[in-house]
mmCIF file of C-alpha atoms in Angstrom:
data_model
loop_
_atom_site.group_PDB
_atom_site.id
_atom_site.type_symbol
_atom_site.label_atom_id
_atom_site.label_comp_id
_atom_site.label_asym_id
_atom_site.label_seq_id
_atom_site.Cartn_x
_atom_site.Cartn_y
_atom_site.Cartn_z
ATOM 1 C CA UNK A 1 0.000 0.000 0.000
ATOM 2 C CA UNK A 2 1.529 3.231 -0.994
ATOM 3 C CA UNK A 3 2.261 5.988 1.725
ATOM 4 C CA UNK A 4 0.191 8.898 2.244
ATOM 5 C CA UNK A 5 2.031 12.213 2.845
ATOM 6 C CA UNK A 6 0.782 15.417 3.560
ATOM 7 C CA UNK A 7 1.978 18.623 2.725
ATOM 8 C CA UNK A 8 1.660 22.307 3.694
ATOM 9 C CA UNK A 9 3.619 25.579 1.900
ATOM 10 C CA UNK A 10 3.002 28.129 4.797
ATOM 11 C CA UNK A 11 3.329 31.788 4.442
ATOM 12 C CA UNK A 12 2.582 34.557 5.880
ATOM 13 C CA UNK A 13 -1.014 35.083 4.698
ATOM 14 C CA UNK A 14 -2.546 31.876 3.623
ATOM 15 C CA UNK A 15 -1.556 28.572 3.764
ATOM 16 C CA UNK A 16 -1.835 25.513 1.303
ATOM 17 C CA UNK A 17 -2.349 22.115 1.997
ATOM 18 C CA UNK A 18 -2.258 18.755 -0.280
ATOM 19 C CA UNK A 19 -1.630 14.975 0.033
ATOM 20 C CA UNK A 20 1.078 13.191 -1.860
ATOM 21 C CA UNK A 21 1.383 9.189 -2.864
ATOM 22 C CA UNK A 22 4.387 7.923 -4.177
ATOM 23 C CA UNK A 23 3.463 9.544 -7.890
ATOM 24 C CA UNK A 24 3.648 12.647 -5.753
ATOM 25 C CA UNK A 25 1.424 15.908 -5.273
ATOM 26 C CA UNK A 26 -2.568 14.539 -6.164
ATOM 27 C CA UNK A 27 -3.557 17.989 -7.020
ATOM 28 C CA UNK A 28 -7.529 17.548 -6.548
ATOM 29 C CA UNK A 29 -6.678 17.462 -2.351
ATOM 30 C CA UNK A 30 -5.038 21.174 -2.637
ATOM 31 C CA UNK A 31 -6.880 23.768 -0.616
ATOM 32 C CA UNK A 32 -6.043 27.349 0.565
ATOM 33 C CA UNK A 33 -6.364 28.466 4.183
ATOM 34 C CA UNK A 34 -6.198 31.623 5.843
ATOM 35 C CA UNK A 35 -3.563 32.006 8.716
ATOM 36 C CA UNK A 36 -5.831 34.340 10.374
ATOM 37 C CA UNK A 37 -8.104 31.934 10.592
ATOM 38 C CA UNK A 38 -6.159 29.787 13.189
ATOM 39 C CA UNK A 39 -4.292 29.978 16.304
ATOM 40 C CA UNK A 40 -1.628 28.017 14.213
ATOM 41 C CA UNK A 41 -0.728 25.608 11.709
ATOM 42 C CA UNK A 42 -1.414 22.398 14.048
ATOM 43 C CA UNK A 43 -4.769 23.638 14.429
ATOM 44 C CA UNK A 44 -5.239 24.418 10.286
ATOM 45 C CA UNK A 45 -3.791 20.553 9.216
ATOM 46 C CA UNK A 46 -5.933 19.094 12.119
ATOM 47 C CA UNK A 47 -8.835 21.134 10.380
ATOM 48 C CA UNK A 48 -7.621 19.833 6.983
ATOM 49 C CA UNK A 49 -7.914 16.163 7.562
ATOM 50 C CA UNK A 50 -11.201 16.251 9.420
ATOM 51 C CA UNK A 51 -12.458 17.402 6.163
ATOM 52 C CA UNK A 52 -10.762 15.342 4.010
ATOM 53 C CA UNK A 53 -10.294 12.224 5.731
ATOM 54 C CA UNK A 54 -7.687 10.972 4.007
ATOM 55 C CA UNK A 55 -6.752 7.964 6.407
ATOM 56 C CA UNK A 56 -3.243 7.538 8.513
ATOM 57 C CA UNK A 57 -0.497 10.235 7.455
ATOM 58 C CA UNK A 58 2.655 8.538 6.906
ATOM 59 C CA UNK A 59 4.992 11.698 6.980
ATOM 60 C CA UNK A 60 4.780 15.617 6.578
ATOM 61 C CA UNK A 61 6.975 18.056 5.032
ATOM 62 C CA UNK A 62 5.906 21.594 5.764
ATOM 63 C CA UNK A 63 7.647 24.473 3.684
ATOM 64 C CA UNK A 64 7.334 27.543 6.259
ATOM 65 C CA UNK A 65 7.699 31.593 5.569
ATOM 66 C CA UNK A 66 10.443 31.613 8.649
ATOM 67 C CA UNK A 67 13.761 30.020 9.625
ATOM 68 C CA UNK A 68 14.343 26.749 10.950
ATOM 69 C CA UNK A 69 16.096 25.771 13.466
ATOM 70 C CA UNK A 70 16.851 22.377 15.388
ATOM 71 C CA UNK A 71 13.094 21.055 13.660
ATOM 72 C CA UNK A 72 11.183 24.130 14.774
ATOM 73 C CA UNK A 73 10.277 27.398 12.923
ATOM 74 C CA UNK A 74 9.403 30.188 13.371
ATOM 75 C CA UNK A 75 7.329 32.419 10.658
ATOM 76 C CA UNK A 76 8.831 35.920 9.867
ATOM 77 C CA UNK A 77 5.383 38.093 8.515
ATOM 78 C CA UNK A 78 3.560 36.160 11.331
ATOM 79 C CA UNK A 79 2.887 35.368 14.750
ATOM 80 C CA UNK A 80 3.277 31.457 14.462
ATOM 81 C CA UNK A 81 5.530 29.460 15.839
ATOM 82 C CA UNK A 82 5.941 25.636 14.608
ATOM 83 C CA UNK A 83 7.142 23.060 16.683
ATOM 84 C CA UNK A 84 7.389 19.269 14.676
ATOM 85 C CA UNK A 85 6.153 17.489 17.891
ATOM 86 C CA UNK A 86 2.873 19.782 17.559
ATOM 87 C CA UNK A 87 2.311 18.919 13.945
ATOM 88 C CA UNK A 88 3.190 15.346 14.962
ATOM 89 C CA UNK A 89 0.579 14.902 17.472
ATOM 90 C CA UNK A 90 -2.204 17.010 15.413
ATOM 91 C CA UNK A 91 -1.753 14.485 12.124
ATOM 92 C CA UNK A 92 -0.325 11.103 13.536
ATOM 93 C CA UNK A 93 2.293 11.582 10.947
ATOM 94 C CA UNK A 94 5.727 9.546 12.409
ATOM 95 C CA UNK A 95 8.159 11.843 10.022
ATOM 96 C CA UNK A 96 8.013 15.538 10.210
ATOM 97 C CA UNK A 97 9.966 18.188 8.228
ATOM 98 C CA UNK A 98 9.974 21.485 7.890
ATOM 99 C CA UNK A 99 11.812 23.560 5.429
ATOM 100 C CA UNK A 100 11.942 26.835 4.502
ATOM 101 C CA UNK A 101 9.323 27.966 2.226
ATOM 102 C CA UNK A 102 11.801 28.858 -0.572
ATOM 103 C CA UNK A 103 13.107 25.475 -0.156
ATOM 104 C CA UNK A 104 10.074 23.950 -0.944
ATOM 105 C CA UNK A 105 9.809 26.215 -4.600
ATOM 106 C CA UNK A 106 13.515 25.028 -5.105
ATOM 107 C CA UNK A 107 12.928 21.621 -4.499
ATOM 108 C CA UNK A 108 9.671 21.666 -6.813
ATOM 109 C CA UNK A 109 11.721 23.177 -10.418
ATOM 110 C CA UNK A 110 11.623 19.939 -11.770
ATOM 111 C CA UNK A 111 7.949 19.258 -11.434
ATOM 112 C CA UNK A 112 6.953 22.324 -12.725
ATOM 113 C CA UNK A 113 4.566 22.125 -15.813
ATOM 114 C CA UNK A 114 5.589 23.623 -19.127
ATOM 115 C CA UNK A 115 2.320 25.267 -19.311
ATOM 116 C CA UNK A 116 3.143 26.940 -15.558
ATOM 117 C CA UNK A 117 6.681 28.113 -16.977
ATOM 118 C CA UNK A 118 6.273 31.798 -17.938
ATOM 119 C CA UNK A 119 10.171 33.718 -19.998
ATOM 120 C CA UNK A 120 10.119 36.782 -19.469
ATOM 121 C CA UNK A 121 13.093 37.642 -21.483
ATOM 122 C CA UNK A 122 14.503 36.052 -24.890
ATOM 123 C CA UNK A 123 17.406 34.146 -23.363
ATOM 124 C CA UNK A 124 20.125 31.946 -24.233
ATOM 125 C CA UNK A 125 18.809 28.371 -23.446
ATOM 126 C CA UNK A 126 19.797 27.040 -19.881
ATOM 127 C CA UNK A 127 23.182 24.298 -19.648
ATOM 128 C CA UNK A 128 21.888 20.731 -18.499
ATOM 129 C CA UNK A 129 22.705 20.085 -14.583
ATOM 130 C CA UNK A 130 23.173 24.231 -13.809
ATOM 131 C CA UNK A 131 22.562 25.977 -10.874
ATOM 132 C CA UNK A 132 19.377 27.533 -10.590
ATOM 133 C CA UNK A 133 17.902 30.467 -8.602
ATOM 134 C CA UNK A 134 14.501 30.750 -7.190
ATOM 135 C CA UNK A 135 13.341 34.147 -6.043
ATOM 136 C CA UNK A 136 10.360 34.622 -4.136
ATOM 137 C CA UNK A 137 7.867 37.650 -3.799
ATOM 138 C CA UNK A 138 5.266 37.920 -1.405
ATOM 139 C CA UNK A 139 4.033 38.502 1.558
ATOM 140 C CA UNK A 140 7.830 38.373 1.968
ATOM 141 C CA UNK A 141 11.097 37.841 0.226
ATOM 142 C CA UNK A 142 13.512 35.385 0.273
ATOM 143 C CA UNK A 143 15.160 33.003 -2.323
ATOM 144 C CA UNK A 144 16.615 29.532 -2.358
ATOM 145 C CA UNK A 145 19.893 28.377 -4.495
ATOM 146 C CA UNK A 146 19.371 25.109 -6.352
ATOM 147 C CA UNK A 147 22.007 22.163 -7.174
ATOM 148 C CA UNK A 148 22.009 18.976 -9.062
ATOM 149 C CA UNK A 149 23.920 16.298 -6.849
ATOM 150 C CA UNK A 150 24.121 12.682 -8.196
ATOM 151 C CA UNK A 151 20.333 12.922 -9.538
ATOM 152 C CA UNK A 152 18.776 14.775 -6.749
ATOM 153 C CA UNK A 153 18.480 18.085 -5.908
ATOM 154 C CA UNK A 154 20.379 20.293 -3.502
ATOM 155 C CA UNK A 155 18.527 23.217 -2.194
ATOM 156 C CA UNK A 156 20.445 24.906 1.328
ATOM 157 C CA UNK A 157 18.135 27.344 3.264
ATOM 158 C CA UNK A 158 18.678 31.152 3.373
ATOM 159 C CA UNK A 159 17.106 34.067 4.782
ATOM 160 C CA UNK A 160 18.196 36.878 1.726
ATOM 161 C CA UNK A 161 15.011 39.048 2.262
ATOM 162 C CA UNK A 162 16.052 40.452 5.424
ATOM 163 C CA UNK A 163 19.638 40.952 4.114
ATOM 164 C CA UNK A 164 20.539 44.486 3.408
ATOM 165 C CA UNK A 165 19.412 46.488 0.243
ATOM 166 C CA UNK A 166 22.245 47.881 -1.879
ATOM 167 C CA UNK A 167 23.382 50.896 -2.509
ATOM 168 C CA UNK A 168 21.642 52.221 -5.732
ATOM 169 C CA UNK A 169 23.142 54.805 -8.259
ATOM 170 C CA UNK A 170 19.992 55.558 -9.026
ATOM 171 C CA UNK A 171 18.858 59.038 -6.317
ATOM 172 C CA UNK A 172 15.148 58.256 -6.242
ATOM 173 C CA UNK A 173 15.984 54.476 -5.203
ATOM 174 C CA UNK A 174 18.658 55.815 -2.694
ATOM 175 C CA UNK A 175 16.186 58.608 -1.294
ATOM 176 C CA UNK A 176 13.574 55.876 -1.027
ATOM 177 C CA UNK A 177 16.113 53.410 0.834
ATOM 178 C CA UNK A 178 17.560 56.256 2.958
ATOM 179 C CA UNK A 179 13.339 56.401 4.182
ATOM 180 C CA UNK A 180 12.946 52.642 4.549
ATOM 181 C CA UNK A 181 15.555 52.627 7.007
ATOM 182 C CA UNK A 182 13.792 55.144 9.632
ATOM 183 C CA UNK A 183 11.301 52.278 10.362
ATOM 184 C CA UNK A 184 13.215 49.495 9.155
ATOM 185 C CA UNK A 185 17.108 49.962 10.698
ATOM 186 C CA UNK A 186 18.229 46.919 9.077
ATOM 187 C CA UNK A 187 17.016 48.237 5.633
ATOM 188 C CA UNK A 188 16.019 44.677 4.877
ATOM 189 C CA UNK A 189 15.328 43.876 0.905
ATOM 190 C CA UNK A 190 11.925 42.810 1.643
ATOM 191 C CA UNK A 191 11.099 46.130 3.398
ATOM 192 C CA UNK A 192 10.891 46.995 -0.864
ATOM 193 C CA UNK A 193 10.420 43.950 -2.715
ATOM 194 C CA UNK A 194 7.523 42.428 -1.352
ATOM 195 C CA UNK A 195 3.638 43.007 -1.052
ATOM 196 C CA UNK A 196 3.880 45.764 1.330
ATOM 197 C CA UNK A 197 6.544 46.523 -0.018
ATOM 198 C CA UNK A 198 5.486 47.484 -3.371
ATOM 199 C CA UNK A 199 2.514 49.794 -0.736
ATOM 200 C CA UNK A 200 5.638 51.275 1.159
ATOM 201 C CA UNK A 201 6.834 52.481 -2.240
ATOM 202 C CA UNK A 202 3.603 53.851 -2.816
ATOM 203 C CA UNK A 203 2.791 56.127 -0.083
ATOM 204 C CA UNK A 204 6.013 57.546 0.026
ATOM 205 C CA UNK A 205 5.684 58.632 -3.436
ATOM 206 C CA UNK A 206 2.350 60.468 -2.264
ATOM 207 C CA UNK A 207 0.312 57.938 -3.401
ATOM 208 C CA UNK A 208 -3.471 56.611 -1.609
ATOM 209 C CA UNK A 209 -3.708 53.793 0.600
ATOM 210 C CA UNK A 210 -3.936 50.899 -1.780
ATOM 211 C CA UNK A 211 -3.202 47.584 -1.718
ATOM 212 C CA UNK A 212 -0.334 45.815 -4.023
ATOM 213 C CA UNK A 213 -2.861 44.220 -6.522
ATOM 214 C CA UNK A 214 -4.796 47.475 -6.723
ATOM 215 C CA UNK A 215 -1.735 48.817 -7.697
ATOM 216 C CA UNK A 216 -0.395 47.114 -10.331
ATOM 217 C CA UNK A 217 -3.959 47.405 -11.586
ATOM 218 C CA UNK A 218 -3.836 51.541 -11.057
ATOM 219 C CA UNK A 219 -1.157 51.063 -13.304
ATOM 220 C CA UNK A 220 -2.311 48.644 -16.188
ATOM 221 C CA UNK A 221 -5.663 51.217 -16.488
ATOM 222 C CA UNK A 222 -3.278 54.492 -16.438
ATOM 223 C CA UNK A 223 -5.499 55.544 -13.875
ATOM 224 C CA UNK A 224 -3.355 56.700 -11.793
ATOM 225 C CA UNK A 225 0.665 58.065 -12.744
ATOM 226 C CA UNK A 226 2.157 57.323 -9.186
ATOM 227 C CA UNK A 227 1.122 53.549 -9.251
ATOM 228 C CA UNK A 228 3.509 53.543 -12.613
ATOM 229 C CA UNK A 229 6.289 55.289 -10.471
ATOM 230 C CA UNK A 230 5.791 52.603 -7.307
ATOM 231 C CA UNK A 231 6.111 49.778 -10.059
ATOM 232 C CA UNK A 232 8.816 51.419 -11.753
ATOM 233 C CA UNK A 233 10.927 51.852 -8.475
ATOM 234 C CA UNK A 234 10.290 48.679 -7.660
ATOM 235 C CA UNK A 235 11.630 46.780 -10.863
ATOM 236 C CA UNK A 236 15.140 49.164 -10.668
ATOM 237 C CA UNK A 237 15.489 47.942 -7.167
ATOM 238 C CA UNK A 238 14.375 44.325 -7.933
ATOM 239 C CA UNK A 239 16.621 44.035 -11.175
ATOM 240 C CA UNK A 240 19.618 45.632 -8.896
ATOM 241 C CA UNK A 241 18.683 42.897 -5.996
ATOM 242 C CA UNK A 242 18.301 40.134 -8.167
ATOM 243 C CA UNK A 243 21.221 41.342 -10.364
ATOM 244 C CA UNK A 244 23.658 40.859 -7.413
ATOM 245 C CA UNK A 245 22.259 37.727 -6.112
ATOM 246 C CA UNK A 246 22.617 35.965 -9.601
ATOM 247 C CA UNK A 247 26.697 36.944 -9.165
ATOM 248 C CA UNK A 248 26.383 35.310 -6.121
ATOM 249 C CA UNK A 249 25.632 32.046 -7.175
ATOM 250 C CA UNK A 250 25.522 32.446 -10.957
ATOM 251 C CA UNK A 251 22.312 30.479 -11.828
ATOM 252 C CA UNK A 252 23.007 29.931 -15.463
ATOM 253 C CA UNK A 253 20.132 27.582 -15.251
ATOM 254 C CA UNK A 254 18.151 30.264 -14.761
ATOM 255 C CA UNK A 255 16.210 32.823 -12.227
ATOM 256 C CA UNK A 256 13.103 31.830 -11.464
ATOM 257 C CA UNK A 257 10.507 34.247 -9.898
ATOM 258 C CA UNK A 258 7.017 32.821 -7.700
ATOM 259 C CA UNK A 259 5.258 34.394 -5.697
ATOM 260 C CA UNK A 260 1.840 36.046 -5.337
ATOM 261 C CA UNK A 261 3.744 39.660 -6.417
ATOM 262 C CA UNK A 262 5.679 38.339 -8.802
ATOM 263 C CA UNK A 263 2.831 36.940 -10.826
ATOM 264 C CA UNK A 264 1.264 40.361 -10.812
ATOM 265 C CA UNK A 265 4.441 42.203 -11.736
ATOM 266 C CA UNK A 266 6.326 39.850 -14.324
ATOM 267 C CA UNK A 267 4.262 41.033 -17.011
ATOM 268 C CA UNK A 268 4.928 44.340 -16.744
ATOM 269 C CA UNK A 269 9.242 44.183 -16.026
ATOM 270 C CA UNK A 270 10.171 44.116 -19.198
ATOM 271 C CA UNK A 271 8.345 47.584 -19.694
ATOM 272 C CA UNK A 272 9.363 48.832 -15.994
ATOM 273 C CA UNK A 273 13.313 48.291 -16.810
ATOM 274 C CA UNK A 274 13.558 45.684 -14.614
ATOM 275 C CA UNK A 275 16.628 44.459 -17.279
ATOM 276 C CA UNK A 276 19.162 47.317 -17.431
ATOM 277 C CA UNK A 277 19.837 47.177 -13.442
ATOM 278 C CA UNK A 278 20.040 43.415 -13.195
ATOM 279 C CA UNK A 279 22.278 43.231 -16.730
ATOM 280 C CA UNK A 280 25.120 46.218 -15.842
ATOM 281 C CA UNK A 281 27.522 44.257 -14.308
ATOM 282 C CA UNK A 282 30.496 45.976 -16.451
ATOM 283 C CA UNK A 283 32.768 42.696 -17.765
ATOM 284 C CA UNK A 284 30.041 40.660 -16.415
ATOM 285 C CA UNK A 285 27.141 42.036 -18.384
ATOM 286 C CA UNK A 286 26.879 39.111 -21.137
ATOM 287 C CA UNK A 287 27.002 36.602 -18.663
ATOM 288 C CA UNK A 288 23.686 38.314 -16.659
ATOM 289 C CA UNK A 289 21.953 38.303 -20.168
ATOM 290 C CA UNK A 290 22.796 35.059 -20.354
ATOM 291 C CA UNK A 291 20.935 34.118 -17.529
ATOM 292 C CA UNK A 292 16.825 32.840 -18.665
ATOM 293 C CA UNK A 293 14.603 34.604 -16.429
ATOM 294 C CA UNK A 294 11.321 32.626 -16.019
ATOM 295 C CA UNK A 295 8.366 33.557 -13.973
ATOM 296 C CA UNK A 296 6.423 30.278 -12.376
ATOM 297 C CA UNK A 297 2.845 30.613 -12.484
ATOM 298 C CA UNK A 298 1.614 27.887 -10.397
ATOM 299 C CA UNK A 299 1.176 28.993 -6.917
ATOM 300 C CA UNK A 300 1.098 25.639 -5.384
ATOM 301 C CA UNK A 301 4.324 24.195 -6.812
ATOM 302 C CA UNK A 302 5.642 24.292 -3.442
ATOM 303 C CA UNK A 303 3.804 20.968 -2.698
ATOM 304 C CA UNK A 304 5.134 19.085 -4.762
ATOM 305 C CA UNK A 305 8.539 20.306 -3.721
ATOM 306 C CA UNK A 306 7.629 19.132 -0.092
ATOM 307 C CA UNK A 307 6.258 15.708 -1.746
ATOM 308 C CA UNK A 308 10.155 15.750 -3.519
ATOM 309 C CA UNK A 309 11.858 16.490 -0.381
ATOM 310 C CA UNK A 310 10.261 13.528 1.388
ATOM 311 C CA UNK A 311 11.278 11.233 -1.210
ATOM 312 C CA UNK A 312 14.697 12.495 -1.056
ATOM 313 C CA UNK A 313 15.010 11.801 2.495
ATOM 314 C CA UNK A 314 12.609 8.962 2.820
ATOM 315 C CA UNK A 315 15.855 6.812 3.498
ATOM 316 C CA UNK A 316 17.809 9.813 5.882
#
């Protein structure tokens, strides 16, 4: 009888859930919950199988919006925190592990659909076995770095969102930075490049009270010229960020962006000049055009990255 795994790609708004056999992710089990909802994510997975009753739960992988630590996390854009024994005793599940969220997209790139692979760019195509970059926008920001190893993937955790932003030639970006830092002192990247982030932007630049997606849509109906400037900030300062962390690690397999706000930007960076700050890297600047970047479409392709990473370790 095959095993029954279930899975969970927590962030800092809403929360997914799905069960995975040994073909992986069954995607007719998915279903969204809001974290607000709960008192945390024991609670929401107990919730889950009650109304799914799927029968014992061999293992869970949980990809969470927070840093782990010694099997426990705790989320960054909210007030849970995770502990494995909790999720343990709430699902019956004997093997519990919990990854970062990014993890989970990293450890998911080679299940994602053709159809849910979006190029932004006309790139050179990708070298077999390459490192890859994933680079989420949300709630949050963070990305994850992903290697091939002997057939299997690789993917190490970070935190990068709440590393510091750069230094920008550009004055607006610097002026805008320079603010950022009177409420956030560690300046943090996702203090820009995030939901609120893309808001943050907004209001400083005089704008009203809107939310990210009301933005970007302020901006595809012209109806309002400082929802253009918020989006236009925020792909110079994304292509800058994004820029630097592809030197880091130089994914030639490509940069791939998920995320709720990266689905509702990507089709507007080409136009935003999201490419001339992530390609000026002076001797390097053929090898960052060299570099596919891809949005990914499907916003529950972290589930089958959890349903990949227990596989991986079924034997650990």
């Amino acid at each position: 009888m095959s095993e029954r795994h279930l899975l969970a790609d927590v962030g800092g708004t809403n929360t997914r859930v799905g069960l995975a056999d040994a073909r992986g992710l069954l995607p007719d089990t998915v279903r969204i919950y809001e974290n607000a909802g709960f008192d945390g994510l024991a609670p929401l997975l107990a919730a889950y199988l009650c109304e799914t009753e799927p029968g014992p739960i061999d293992a869970l992988c949980a990809g969470v919006a927070g840093p782990v630590r010694d099997g426990d996390a705790q989320l960054t854009n909210h007030d849970w925190f995770i502990a494995a024994a909790d999720l343990a005793a709430a699902t019956g599940a004997a093997r519990v592990r919990l990854i970062n969220d990014l993890q989970a997209q990293g450890y998911a790139l080679d299940d994602v659909p053709p159809a849910a692979r979006v190029p932004l760019f006309d790139d050179a195509p990708p070298p077999p076995d390459a490192t890859r970059l994933v680079l989420g926008l949300g709630t949050g920001c963070n990305v994850a770095v992903v290697h091939q190893s002997g057939g299997r993937l690789f993917v190490p955790p970070a935190e990068s969102g709440h590393s510091a932003l750069p230094h920008m030639a550009d004055a607006q970006a610097s002026a805008l930075i320079r603010h950022l830092a009177e409420t956030h002192p560690h300046c943090p990247v996702e203090a820009a490049l995030s939901g609120p982030g893309l808001m943050r932007i907004h209001r400083w630049l005089g704008g009203a009270a809107l939310s990210s997606a009301q933005i970007v849509t302020a901006h595809e109906q012209r109806t309002d010229p400082r929802a253009t400037q918020a989006l236009t900030l925020f792909a110079t300062i994304l292509g800058a960020v994004a820029g630097n962390l592809c030197l880091h690690h130089l994914p030639m397999g490509g940069l791939y962006l998920i995320g709720g706000t990266a689905r509702a930007i990507a089709p507007h960076l080409r136009d935003l000049g999201f490419a001339a700050p992530f390609t000026a890297r002076g001797p390097y600047s053929a090898i960052m055009r060299d570099i596919p970047v891809t949005l990914i479409a499907d916003d529950t392709i972290a589930l089958a990255g959890c349903a990949r990473h227990l596989r991986q370790t079924a034997h650990a």
